[in-house]
PDB file of C-alpha atoms in Angstrom:
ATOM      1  CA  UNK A 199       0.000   0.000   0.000  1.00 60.00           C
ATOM      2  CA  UNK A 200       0.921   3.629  -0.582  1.00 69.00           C
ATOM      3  CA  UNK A 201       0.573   4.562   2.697  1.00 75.00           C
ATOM      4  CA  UNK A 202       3.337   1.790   4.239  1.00 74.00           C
ATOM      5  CA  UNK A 203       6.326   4.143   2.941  1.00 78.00           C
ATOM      6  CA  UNK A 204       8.741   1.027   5.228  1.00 79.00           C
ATOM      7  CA  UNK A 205       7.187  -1.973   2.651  1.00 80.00           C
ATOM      8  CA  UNK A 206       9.869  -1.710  -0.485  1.00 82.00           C
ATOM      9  CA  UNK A 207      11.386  -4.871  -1.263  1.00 88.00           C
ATOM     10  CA  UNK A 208      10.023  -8.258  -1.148  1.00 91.00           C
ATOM     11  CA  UNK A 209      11.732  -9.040   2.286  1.00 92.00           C
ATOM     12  CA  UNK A 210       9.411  -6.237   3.666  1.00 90.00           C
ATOM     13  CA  UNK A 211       6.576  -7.865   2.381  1.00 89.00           C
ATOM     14  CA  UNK A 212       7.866 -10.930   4.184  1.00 91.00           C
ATOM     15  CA  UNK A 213       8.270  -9.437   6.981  1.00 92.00           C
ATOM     16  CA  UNK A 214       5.151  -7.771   7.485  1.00 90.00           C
ATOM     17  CA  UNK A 215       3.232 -11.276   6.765  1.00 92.00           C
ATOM     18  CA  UNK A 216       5.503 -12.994   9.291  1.00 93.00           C
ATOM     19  CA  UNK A 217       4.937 -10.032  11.775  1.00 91.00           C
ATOM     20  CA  UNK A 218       0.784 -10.393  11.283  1.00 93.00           C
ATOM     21  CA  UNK A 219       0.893 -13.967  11.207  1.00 94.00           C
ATOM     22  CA  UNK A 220       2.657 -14.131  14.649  1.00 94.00           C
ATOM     23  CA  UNK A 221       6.389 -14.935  14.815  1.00 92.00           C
ATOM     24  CA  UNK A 222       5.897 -17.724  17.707  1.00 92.00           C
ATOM     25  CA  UNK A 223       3.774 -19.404  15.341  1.00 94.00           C
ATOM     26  CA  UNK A 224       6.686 -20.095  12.519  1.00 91.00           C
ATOM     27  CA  UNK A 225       8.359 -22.949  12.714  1.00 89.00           C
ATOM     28  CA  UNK A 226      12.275 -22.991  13.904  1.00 89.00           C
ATOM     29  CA  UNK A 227      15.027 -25.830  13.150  1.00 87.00           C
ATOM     30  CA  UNK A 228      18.999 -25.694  13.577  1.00 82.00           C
ATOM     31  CA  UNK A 229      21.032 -25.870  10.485  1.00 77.00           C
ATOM     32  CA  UNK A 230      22.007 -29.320   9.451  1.00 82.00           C
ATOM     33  CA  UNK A 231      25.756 -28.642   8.406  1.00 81.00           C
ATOM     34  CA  UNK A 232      28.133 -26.947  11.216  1.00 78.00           C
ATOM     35  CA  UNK A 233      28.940 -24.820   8.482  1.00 77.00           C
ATOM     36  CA  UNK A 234      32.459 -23.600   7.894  1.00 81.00           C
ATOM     37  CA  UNK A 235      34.488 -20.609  10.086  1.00 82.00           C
ATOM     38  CA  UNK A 236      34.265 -17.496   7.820  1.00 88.00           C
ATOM     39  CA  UNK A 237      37.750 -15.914   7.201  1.00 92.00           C
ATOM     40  CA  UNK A 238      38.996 -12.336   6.569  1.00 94.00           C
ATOM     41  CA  UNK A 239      40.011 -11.395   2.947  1.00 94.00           C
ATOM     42  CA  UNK A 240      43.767 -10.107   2.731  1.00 96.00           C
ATOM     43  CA  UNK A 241      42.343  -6.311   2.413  1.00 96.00           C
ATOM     44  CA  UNK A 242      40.325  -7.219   5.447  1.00 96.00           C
ATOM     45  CA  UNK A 243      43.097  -8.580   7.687  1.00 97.00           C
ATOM     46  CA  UNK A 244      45.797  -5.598   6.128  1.00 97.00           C
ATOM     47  CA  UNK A 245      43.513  -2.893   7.842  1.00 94.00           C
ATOM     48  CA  UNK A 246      42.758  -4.426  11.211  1.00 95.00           C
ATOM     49  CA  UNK A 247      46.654  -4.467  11.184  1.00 96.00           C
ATOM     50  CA  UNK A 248      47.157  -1.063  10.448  1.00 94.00           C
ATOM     51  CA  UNK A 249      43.910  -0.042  12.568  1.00 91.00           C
ATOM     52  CA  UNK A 250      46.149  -2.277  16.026  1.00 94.00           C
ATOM     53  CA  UNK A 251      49.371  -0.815  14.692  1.00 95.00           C
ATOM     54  CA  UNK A 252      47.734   2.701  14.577  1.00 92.00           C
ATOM     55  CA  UNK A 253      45.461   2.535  17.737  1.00 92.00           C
ATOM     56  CA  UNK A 254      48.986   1.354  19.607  1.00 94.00           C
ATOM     57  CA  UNK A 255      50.089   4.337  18.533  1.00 94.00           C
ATOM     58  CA  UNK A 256      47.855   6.461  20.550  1.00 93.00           C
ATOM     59  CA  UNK A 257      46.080   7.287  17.192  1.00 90.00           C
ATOM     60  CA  UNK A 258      42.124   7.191  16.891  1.00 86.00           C
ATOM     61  CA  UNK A 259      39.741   6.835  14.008  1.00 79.00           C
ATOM     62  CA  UNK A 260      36.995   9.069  13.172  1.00 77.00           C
ATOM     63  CA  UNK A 261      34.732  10.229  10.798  1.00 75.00           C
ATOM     64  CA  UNK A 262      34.022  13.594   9.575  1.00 75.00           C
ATOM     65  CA  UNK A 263      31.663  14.435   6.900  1.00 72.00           C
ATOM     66  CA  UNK A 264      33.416  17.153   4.250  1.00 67.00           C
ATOM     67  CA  UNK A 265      31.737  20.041   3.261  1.00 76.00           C
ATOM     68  CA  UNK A 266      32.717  19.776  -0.040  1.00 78.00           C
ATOM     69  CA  UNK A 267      30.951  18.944  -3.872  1.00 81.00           C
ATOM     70  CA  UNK A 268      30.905  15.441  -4.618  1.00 82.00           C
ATOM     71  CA  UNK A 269      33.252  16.016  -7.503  1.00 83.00           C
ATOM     72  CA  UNK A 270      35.722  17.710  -5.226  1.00 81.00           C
ATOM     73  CA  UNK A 271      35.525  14.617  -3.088  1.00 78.00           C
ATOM     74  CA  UNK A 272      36.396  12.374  -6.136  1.00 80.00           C
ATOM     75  CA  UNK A 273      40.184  14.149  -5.845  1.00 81.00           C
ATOM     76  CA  UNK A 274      40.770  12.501  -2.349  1.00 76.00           C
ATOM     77  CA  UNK A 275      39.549   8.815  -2.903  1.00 75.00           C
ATOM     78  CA  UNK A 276      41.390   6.034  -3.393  1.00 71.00           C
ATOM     79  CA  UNK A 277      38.875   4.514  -5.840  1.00 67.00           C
ATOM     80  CA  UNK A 278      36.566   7.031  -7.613  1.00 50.00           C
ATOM     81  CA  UNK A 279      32.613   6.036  -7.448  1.00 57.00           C
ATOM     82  CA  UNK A 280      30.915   5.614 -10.688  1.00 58.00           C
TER      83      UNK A 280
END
C-alpha cells in the first residue's frame, strides 16, 4: 500500500506477513551442516593491522563528513565512485 512508505522490497513484504501472522507461530530448526568458520580477505586482515598498529600508537579513528561537492571529493579517494 501507498501509505506503508517502510514496505519496499520483497523481504518487507515478508516481513510484514511474518509479523501479522505471529512470529511464535513459525516454525524454527537448527542448520544441518556446522557450516564452515568465515575468514577475513587479505584487504580485510591488512587494515585491522594497520587499525592495532595505529590505535597502539595512541592514534584514533573518526569520521568527519566534508563540506565539499561530490566532484571535489572524487580528488581525495582512493577509488573514484561511478
Amino acid at each position: 500500500p501507498r501509505r506503508r512508505w517502510d514496505v519496499a522490497i520483497e523481504a518487507d513484504l515478508f516481513e510484514e506477513i511474518a509479523r501479522i501472522y505471529g512470529y511464535d507461530r513459525l516454525p524454527t530448526s537448527l542448520p544441518k551442516d556446522d557450516g564452515t568458520a568465515g575468514e577475513l580477505t587479505a584487504t580485510q586482515k591488512l587494515r585491522r593491522q594497520v587499525r592495532t598498529i595505529a590505535e597502539g600508537a595512541g592514534l584514533t579513528e573518526i569520521i568527519t563528513y566534508a563540506l565539499t561537492t561530490p566532484e571535489k571529493a572524487v580528488e581525495f579517494t582512493a577509488q573514484p565512485s561511478n
